[in-house]
Structure formats: C-alpha cells, structure tokens
Short mmCIF file of C-alpha atoms and ligand atoms in Angstrom, two decimals:
data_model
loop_
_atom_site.label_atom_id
_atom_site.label_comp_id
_atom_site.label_asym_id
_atom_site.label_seq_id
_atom_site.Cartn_x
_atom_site.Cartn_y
_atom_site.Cartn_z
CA UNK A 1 4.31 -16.52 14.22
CA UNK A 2 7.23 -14.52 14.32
CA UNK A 3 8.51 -11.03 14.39
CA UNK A 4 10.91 -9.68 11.59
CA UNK A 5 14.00 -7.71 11.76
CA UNK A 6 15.68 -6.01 8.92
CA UNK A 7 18.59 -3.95 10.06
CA UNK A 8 20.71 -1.85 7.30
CA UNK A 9 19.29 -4.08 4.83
CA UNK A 10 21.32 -3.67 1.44
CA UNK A 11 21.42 -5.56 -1.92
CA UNK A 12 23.03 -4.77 -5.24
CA UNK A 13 22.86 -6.19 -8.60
CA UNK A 14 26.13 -6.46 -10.49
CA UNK A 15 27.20 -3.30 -8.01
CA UNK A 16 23.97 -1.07 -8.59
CA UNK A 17 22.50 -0.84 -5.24
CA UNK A 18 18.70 -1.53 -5.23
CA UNK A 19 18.02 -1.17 -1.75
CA UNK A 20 20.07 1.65 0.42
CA UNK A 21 20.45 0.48 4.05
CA UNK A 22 16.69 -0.61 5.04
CA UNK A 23 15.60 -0.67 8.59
CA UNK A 24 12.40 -1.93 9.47
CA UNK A 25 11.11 -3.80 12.91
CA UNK A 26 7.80 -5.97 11.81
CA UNK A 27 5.80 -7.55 14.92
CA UNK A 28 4.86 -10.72 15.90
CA UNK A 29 1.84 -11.29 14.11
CA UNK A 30 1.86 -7.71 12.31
CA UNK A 31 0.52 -7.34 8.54
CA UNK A 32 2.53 -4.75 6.65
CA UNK A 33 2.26 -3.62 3.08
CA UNK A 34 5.05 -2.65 0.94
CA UNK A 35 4.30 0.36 -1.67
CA UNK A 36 5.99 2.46 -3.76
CA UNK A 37 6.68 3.27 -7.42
CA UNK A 38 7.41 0.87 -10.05
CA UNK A 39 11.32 -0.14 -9.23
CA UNK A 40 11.71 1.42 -5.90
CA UNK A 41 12.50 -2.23 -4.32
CA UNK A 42 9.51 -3.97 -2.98
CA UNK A 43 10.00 -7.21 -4.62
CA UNK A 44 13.68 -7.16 -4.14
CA UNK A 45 13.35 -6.42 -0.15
CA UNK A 46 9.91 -9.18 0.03
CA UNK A 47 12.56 -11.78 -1.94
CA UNK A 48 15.37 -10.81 0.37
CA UNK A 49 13.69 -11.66 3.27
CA UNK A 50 12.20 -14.86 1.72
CA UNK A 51 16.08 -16.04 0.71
CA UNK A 52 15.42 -16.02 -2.85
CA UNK A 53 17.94 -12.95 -2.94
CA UNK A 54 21.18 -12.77 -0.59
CA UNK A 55 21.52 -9.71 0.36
CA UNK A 56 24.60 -7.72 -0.09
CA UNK A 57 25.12 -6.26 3.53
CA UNK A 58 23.18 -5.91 6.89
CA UNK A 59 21.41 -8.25 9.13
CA UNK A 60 18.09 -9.73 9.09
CA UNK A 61 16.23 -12.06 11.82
CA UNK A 62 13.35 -13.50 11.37
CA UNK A 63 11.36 -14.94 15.12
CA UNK A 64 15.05 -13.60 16.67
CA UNK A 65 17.14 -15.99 14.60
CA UNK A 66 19.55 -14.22 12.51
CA UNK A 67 18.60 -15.71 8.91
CA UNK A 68 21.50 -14.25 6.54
CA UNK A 69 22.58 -17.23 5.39
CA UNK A 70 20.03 -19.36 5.84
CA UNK A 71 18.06 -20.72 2.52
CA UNK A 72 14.48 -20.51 2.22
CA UNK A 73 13.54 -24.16 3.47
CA UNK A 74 14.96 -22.99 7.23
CA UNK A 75 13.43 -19.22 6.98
CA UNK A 76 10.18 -20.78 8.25
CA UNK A 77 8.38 -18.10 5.46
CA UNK A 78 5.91 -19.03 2.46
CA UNK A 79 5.67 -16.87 -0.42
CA UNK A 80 2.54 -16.40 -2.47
CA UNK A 81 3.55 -15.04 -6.24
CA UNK A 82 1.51 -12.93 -8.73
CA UNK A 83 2.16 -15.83 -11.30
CA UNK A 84 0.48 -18.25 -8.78
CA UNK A 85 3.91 -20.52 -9.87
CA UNK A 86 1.41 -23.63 -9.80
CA UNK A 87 2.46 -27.25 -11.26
CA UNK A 88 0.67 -27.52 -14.39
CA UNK A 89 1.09 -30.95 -14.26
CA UNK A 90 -0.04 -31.69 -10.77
CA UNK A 91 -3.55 -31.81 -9.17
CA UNK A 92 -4.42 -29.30 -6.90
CA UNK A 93 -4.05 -31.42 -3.54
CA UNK A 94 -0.28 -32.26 -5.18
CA UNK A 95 0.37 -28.92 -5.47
CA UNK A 96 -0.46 -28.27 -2.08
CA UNK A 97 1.04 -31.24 -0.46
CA UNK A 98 4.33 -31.04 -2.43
CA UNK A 99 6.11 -28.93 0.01
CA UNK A 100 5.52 -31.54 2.87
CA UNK A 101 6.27 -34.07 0.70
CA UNK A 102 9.63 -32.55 0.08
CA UNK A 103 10.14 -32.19 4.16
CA UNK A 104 9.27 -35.64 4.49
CA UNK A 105 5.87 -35.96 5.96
CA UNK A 106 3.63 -39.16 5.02
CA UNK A 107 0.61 -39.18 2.96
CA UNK A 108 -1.21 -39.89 5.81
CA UNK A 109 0.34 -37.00 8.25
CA UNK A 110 -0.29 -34.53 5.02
CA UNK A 111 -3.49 -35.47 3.96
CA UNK A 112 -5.43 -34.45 6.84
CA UNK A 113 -3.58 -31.13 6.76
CA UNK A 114 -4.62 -30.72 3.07
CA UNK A 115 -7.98 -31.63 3.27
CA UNK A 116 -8.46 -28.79 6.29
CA UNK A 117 -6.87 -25.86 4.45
CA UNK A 118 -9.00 -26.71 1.28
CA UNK A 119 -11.59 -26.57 3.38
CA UNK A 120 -10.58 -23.28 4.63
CA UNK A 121 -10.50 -21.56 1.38
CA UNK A 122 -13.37 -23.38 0.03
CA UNK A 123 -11.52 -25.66 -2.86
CA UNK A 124 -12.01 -28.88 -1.18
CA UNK A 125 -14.31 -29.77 -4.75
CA UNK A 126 -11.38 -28.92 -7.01
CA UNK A 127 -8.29 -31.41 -5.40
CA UNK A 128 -8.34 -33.60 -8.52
CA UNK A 129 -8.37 -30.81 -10.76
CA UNK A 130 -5.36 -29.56 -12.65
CA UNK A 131 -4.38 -25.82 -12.81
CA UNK A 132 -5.47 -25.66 -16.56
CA UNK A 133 -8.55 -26.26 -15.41
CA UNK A 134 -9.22 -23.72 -12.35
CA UNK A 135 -10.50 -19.85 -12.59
CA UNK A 136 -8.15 -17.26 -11.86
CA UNK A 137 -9.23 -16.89 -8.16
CA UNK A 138 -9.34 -20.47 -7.56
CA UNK A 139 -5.64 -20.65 -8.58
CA UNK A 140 -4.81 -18.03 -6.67
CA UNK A 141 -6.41 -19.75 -3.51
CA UNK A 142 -4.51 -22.87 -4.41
CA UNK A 143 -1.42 -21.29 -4.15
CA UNK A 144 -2.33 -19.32 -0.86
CA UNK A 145 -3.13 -22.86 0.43
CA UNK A 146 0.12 -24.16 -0.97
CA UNK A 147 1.78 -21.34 1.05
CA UNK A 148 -0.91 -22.15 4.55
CA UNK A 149 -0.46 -25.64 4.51
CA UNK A 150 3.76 -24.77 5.38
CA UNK A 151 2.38 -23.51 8.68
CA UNK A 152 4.82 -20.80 7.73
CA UNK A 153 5.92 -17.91 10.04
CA UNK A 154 5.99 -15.37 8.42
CA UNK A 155 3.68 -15.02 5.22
CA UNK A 156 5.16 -12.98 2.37
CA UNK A 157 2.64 -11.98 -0.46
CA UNK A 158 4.14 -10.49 -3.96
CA UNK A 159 0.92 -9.36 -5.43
CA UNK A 160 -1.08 -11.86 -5.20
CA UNK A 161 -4.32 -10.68 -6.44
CA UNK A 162 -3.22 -8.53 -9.65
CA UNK A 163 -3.82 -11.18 -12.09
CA UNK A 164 -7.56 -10.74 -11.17
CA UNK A 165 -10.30 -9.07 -12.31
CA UNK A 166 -12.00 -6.65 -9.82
CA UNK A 167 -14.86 -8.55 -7.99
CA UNK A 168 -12.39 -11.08 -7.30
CA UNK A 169 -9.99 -8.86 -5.89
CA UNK A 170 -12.40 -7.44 -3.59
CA UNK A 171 -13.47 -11.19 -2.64
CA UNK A 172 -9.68 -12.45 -1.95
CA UNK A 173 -8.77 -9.23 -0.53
CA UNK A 174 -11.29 -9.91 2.06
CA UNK A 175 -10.66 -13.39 2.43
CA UNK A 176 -6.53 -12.77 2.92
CA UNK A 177 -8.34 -10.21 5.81
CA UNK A 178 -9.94 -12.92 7.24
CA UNK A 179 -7.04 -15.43 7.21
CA UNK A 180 -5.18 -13.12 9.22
CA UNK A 181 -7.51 -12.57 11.73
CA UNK A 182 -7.66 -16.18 12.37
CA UNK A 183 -4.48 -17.04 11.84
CA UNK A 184 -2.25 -14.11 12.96
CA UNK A 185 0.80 -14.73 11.44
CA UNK A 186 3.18 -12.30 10.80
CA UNK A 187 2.33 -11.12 6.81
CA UNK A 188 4.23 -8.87 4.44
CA UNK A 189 2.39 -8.06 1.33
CA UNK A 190 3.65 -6.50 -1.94
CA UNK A 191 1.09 -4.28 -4.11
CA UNK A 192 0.52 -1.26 -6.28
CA UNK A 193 -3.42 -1.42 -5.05
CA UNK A 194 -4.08 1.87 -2.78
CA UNK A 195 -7.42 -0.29 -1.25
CA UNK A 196 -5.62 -2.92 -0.93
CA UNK A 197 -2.69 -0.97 1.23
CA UNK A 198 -5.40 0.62 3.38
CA UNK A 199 -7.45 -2.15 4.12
CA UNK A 200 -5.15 -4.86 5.06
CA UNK A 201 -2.12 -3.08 6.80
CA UNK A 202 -1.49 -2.71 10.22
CA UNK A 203 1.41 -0.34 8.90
CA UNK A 204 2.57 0.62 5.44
CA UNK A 205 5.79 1.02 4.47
CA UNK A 206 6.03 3.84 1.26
CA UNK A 207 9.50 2.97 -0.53
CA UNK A 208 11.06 4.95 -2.89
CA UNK A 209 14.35 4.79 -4.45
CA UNK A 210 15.15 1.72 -2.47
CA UNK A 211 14.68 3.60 0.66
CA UNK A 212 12.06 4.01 2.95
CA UNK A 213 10.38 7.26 3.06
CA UNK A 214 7.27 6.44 6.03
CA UNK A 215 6.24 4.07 8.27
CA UNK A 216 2.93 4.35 9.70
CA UNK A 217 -0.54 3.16 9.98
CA UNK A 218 -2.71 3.91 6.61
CA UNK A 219 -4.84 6.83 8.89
CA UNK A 220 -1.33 8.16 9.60
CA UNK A 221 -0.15 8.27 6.13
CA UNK A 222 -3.26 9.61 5.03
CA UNK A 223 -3.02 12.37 7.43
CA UNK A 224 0.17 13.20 8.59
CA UNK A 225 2.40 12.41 5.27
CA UNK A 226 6.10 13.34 6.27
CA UNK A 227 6.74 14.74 2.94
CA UNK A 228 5.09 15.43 -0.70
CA UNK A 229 6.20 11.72 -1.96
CA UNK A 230 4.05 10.11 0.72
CA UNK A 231 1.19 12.58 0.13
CA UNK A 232 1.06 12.51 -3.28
CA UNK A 233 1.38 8.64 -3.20
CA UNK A 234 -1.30 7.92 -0.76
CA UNK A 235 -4.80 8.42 -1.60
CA UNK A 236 -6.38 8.18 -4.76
CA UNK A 237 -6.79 10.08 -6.78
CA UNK A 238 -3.74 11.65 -5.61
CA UNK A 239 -3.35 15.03 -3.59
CA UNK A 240 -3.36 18.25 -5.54
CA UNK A 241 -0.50 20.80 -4.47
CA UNK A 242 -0.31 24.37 -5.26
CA UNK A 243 2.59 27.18 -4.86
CA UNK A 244 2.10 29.72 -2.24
CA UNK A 245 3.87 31.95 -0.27
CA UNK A 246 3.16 32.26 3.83
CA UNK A 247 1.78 35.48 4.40
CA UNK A 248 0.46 35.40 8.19
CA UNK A 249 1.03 33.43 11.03
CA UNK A 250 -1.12 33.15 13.91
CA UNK A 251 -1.52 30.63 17.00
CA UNK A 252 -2.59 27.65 14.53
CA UNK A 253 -3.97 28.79 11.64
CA UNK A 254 -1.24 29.65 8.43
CA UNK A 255 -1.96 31.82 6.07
CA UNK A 256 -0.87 31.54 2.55
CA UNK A 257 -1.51 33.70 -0.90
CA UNK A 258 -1.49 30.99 -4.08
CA UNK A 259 0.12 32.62 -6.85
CA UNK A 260 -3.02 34.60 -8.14
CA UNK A 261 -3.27 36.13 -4.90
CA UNK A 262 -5.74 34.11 -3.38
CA UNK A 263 -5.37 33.49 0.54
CA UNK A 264 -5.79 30.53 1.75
CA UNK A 265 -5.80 29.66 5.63
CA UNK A 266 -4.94 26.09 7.72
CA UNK A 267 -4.93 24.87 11.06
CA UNK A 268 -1.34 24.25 10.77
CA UNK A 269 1.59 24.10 13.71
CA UNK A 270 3.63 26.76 11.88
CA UNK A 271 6.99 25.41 13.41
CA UNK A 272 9.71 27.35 11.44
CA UNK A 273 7.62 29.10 9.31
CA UNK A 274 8.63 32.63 8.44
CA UNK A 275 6.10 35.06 6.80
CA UNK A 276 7.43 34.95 3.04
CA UNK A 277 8.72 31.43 2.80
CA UNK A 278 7.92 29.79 -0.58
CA UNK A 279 5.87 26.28 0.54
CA UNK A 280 3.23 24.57 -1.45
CA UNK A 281 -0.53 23.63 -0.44
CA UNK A 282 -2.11 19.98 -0.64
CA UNK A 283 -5.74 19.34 -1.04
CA UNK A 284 -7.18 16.04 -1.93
CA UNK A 285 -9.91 15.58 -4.04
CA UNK A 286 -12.48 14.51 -1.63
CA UNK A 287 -12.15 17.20 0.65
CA UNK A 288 -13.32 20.00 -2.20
CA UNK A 289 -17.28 21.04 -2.14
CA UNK A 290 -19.01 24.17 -4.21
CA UNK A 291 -17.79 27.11 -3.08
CA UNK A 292 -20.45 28.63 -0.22
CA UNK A 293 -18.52 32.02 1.25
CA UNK A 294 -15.28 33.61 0.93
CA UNK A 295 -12.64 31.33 2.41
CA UNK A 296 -10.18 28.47 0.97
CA UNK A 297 -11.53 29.34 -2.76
CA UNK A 298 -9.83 27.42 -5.48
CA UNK A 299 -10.59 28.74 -9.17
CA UNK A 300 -10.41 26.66 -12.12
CA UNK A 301 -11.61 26.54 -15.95
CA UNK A 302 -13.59 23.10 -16.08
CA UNK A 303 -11.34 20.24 -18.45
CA UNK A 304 -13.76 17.50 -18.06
CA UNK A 305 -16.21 15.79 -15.79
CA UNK A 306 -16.69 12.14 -15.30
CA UNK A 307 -19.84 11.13 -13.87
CA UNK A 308 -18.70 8.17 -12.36
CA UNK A 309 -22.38 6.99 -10.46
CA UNK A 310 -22.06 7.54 -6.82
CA UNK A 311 -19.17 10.92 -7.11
CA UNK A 312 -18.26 12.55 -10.69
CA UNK A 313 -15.00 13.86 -11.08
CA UNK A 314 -14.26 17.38 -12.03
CA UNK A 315 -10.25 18.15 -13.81
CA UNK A 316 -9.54 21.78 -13.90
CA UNK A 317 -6.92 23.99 -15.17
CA UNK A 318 -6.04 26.14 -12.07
CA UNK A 319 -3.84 29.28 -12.73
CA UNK A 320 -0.19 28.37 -11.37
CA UNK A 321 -0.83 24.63 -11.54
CA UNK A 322 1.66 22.49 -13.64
CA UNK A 323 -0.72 19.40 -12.89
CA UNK A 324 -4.62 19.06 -13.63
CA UNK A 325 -6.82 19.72 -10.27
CA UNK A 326 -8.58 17.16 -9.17
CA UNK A 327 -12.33 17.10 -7.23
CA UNK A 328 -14.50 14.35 -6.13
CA UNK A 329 -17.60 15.90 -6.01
CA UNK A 330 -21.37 14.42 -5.02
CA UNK A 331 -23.05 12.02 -7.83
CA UNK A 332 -25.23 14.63 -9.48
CA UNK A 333 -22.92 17.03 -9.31
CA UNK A 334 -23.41 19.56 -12.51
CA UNK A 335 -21.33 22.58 -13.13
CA UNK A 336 -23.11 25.82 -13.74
CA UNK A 337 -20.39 26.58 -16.44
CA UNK A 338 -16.59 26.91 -17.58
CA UNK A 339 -15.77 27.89 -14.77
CA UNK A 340 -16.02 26.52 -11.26
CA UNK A 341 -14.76 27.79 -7.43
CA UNK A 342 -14.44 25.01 -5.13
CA UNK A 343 -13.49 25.43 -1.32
CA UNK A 344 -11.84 23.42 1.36
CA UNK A 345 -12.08 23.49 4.88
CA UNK A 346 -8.84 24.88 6.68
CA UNK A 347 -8.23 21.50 8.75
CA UNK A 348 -8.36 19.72 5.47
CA UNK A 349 -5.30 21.33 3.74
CA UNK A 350 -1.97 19.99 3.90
CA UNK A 351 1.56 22.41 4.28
CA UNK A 352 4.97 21.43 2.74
CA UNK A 353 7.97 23.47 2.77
CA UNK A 354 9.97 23.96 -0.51
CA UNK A 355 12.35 21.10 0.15
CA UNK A 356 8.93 18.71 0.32
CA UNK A 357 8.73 18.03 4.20
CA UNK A 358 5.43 18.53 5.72
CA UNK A 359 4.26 20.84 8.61
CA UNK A 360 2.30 19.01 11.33
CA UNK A 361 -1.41 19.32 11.10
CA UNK A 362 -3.22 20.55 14.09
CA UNK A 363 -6.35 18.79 13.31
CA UNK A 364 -5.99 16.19 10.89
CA UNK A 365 -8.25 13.60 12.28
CA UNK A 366 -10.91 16.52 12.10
CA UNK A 367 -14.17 15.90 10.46
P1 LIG B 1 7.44 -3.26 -9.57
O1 LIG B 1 6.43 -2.52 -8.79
O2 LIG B 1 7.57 -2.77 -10.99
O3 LIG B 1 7.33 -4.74 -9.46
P2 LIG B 1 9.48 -3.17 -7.53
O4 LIG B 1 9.35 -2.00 -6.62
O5 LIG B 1 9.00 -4.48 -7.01
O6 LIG B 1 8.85 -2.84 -8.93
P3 LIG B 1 11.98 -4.51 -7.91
O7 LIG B 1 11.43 -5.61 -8.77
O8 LIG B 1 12.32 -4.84 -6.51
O9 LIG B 1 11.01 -3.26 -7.93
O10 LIG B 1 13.24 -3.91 -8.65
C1 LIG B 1 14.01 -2.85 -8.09
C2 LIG B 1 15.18 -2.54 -8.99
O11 LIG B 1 16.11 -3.61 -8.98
C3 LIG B 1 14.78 -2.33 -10.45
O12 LIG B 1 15.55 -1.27 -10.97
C4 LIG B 1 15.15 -3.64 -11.10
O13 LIG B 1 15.45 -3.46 -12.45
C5 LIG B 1 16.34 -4.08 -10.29
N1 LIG B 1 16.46 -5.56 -10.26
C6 LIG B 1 15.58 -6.41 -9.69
N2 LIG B 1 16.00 -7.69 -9.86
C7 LIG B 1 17.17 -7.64 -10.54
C8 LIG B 1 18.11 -8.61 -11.01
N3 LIG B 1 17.93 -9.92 -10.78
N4 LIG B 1 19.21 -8.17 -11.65
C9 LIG B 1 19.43 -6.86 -11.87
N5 LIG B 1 18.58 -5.88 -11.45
C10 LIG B 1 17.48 -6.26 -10.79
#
C-alpha cells in the first residue's frame, strides 16, 4: 500500500508535450479513475507512473520515495493491460509465477502464493491451461492475478475490461470492487466506461488536453462540474446545454430567458452574475418529466424515440439548440405527438457562464 505523488508531472514525445504540468496527490489505499477524451493523456500519465515512460520534467513519489529514475521492477506497481499481454506459450500458473521467478523466489516459496490468488479469482481449474485456450474473462483474471501475485503497491489498470463483452464487464467490474475492498491497495484505473468511473472511484480525475480539468468524487462531478467539459463528460447520456441570457436575480433562484423567450428559473448562488450576461443552461436527460404547469418548460419537435425496456429515449430538435436534446423518460413513455414540452425542476439545472465555468448549485444533492 502506498500513496502516490505526481508533482508538475510533464512528458513529451519528440518535443510535443502530452501531458502539461500534472499535479495530483493519490492516498494510501485510494482507487482513482482516469477519464477523458480519446488522446487527452491517460495512458501516457498511468505508463509514466508505472516507468514504462520517463517523464520529461517534474517529480513523482510513489509510498514517499521519489521514483524518477527508478525502472519498473523497484516502483513496487503492477500493471494490468487491455491486451491482457499473456505468454501464449506458457500455462496459466507460468504466467503468473513468472514475475517471481524473475525476482528470484523458489518454486516452492511461489507456488503457495499462486495457488492462493487462483483461488481468489476462481481459476485455480485452469493452471495447466494455455492462453489459447481461456475465455476472454478468464484471461483477463489471469493477468489481474499475474499483476496480485507481485503484492504490488500500487495497482495500475489500463482498461482492463474493454476487450469484454458486457455481462462480463459487469462481473469483473464487480470483482476488481471486491479486490479492493479486501485488499486496499492503492489502484489507478484507466477507462472510457462512465459505470465503470462511477462505481469504482473513490475520486475521478477528468483529463483533457493533457491537463487536468477536476478532481472529485463521482457525486461531486456529477453535481458540482467546475466547467461545461466536466459536465458534458460526466453522465450519460451527456448533459444538454442551452443559450440564455440572465434576466432576474433573486436570493437563490436565477432567472434566465432561452433564446425563444422562455424563462427558466434555478436554485443557483448567482455569484457575479449580472442581469443580461450571456450564460448557457445544463439539463441532463434524467432529470426531464412531461410537462405538468408552467415552469422550466423545454419545447421540442420529436426526432425519434427509442424504447429501450425499462426508460425510452426521446431526441428533439429544440429551437436555439446546435445539438439534439436528450430525455430519459419512464418505460412506457408515448408521446401524444410531434411535438413534446418537457420540464425540469429548478434544483436540477446546471449554470455556466460564457467562458464555460460553472455557478455553484445551491441544492445539488436535492431530490
Ligand atoms: P485513448 O483513450 O485513445 O487510449 P489516451 O487518453 O490514453 O487515449 P494517450 O495514449 O496517453 O491518450 O496519448 C496521448 C497523446 O500522446 C496522443 O496524442 C498520442 O498520439 C501521443 N503519444 C502517446 N504515446 C506516444 C509515443 N510513444 N510517441 C509519440 N506520441 C505518443
């Protein structure tokens, strides 16, 4: 178990800078996700910190050792790879034991230690088998056992579970749950899978553009994004925004007018709102139900509906709206024709000023 410090963390390739000065304090025992668009840096930072990249300036410590120039034998970290990166020509228990074989353990010392982690992950059957001839998940568990039997650290995970098909996801995310809670080593995990973010992270870190943009707990992304990026890039699907202009501002509630006019009101802390300021309006999709009276109305010609069993989806073309509007709506949801109002509740929207940065919600743990 250790705690991880990255300190101005920077790294170019062949003098284009990937990652822009990254600070980041992970805890003993913490389990923080890495997300962000395709090419924003995850992989490079989760390689960085395994040793498999140098990096090109700043300091990193890993259990309060600084690590810089250390290579990845001495990190004390395992890393678990999308590709699984098994020997095809080794048995499962070979692949496992091959690290401590390297180190210099005996068969006997890493036998026992084997035998106990297959147990763990339920493979002890499959030790004499040969990657060629294990599923999907059970390769994947091989190599997360490759990566437990290390008595590693600090776990780093560079999406491990994308090379599977759903149910299995669900089953291994749950499983890499569990390991943590029983083992409580320090993990840092790598994916583009919004369930997976919120369901194993103690914190997420949202990465864009090789810097970070938030920090938080998945609640506190969810409800207090700093800025659109975070908003629009947690929660699926994502947040609809709309153009408005402030047009009242009382203790905690702001009023807006979307650009057909329409007001719409939130418990927002106004801050340094002024009556007039151009700022734009996030909704998500869940938070949208029939329209019932006259407040938070959203109007929209009906695109499609999905019926997709236990919510259907409704797209609509919303005056003003570059992007399609989004609801999640109840399962037997049926329009009553090409047109639909929808409504919000005011301590559901979200506020952003025109340079993206978020007013604080008053109320955003609110049901
Ligand atoms: P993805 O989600 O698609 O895996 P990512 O966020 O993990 O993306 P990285 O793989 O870390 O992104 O890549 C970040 C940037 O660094 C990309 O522009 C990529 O092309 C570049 N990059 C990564 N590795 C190298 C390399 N060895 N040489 C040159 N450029 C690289």
């Amino acid at each position: 178990m250790a705690a991880v410090s990255l300190r101005q963390i920077k790294k170019a390739f062949s003098g284009f800078y990937t990652l822009h000065g990254i600070d980041l304090e992970i805890a003993d025992g913490e389990f923080v996700v890495f997300v962000g668009p395709s090419g924003c840096g995850k992989s490079t930072l989760l390689r960085t910190i395994a040793g498999l990249e140098d990096i090109t300036d700043g300091e990193m410590q890993i259990d309060g050792i600084r690590v810089n120039e250390l290579p990845p034998v001495k990190r004390g970290v395992s890393m678990v790879f999308q590709s699984y990166a098994l020997y095809p020509h080794m048995s499962v228990f070979e692949n496992m034991a091959f690290g401590l074989k390297l180190a210099g353990m005996k068969k006997d010392e890493y036998t026992p230690l084997v035998d106990k982690v297959a147990k763990v992950l339920q493979i002890e059957h499959l030790l004499g088998r040969q990657p060629k001839a294990l599923s999907g998940g059970q390769r994947q568990r091989v190599a997360i056992g490759r990566a437990l039997v290390q008595k590693p650290k600090v776990f780093l995970f560079d999406e491990p579970l994308s090379n599977l098909d759903a149910s299995l996801r669900v089953q291994m995310r749950i499983e890499i749950a569990r390991l943590h809670r029983e083992l409580k080593n320090t993990m840092i995990y790598v994916t583009h899978d919004q369930t997976e973010a919120m369901t194993l992270a103690d914190r997420i870190v949202v990465l864009r553009a090789g810097k970070i943009e938030q920090v938080g707990t998945p609640i506190e992304l969810y409800h207090q994004p700093d800025n659109l990026f975070v908003a629009g890039f947690i929660g699926s699907p994502k947040m609809n925004t709309l153009a408005a202009t402030v047009s009242r501002i009382e203790d905690g509630v702001v009023t807006v007018a979307l650009k057909d006019g329409t007001p719409i009101s939130l418990t927002i802390d106004a801050g340094d709102a002024q009556v007039g300021d151009e700022v734009v309006v996030g909704v998500r999709p869940e938070h949208l139900f029939r329209a019932e009276n006259g407040v938070n109305q959203i109007k929209g010609q009906i695109l499609a509906t999905e019926q997709l069993g236990e919510a259907t989806m409704l797209y609509l073309d919303v005056a003003g709206m570059s992007d399609t509007f989004v609801a999640r709506m109840p399962a037997l949801f049926k329009s009553s024709g090409e047109q639909q109002i929808l409504q919000f509740k005011a301590e559901h929207g979200y506020l952003f000023r025109a340079d993206g940065t978020a007013f604080r919600r008053l109320f955003p743990l609110a049901e």
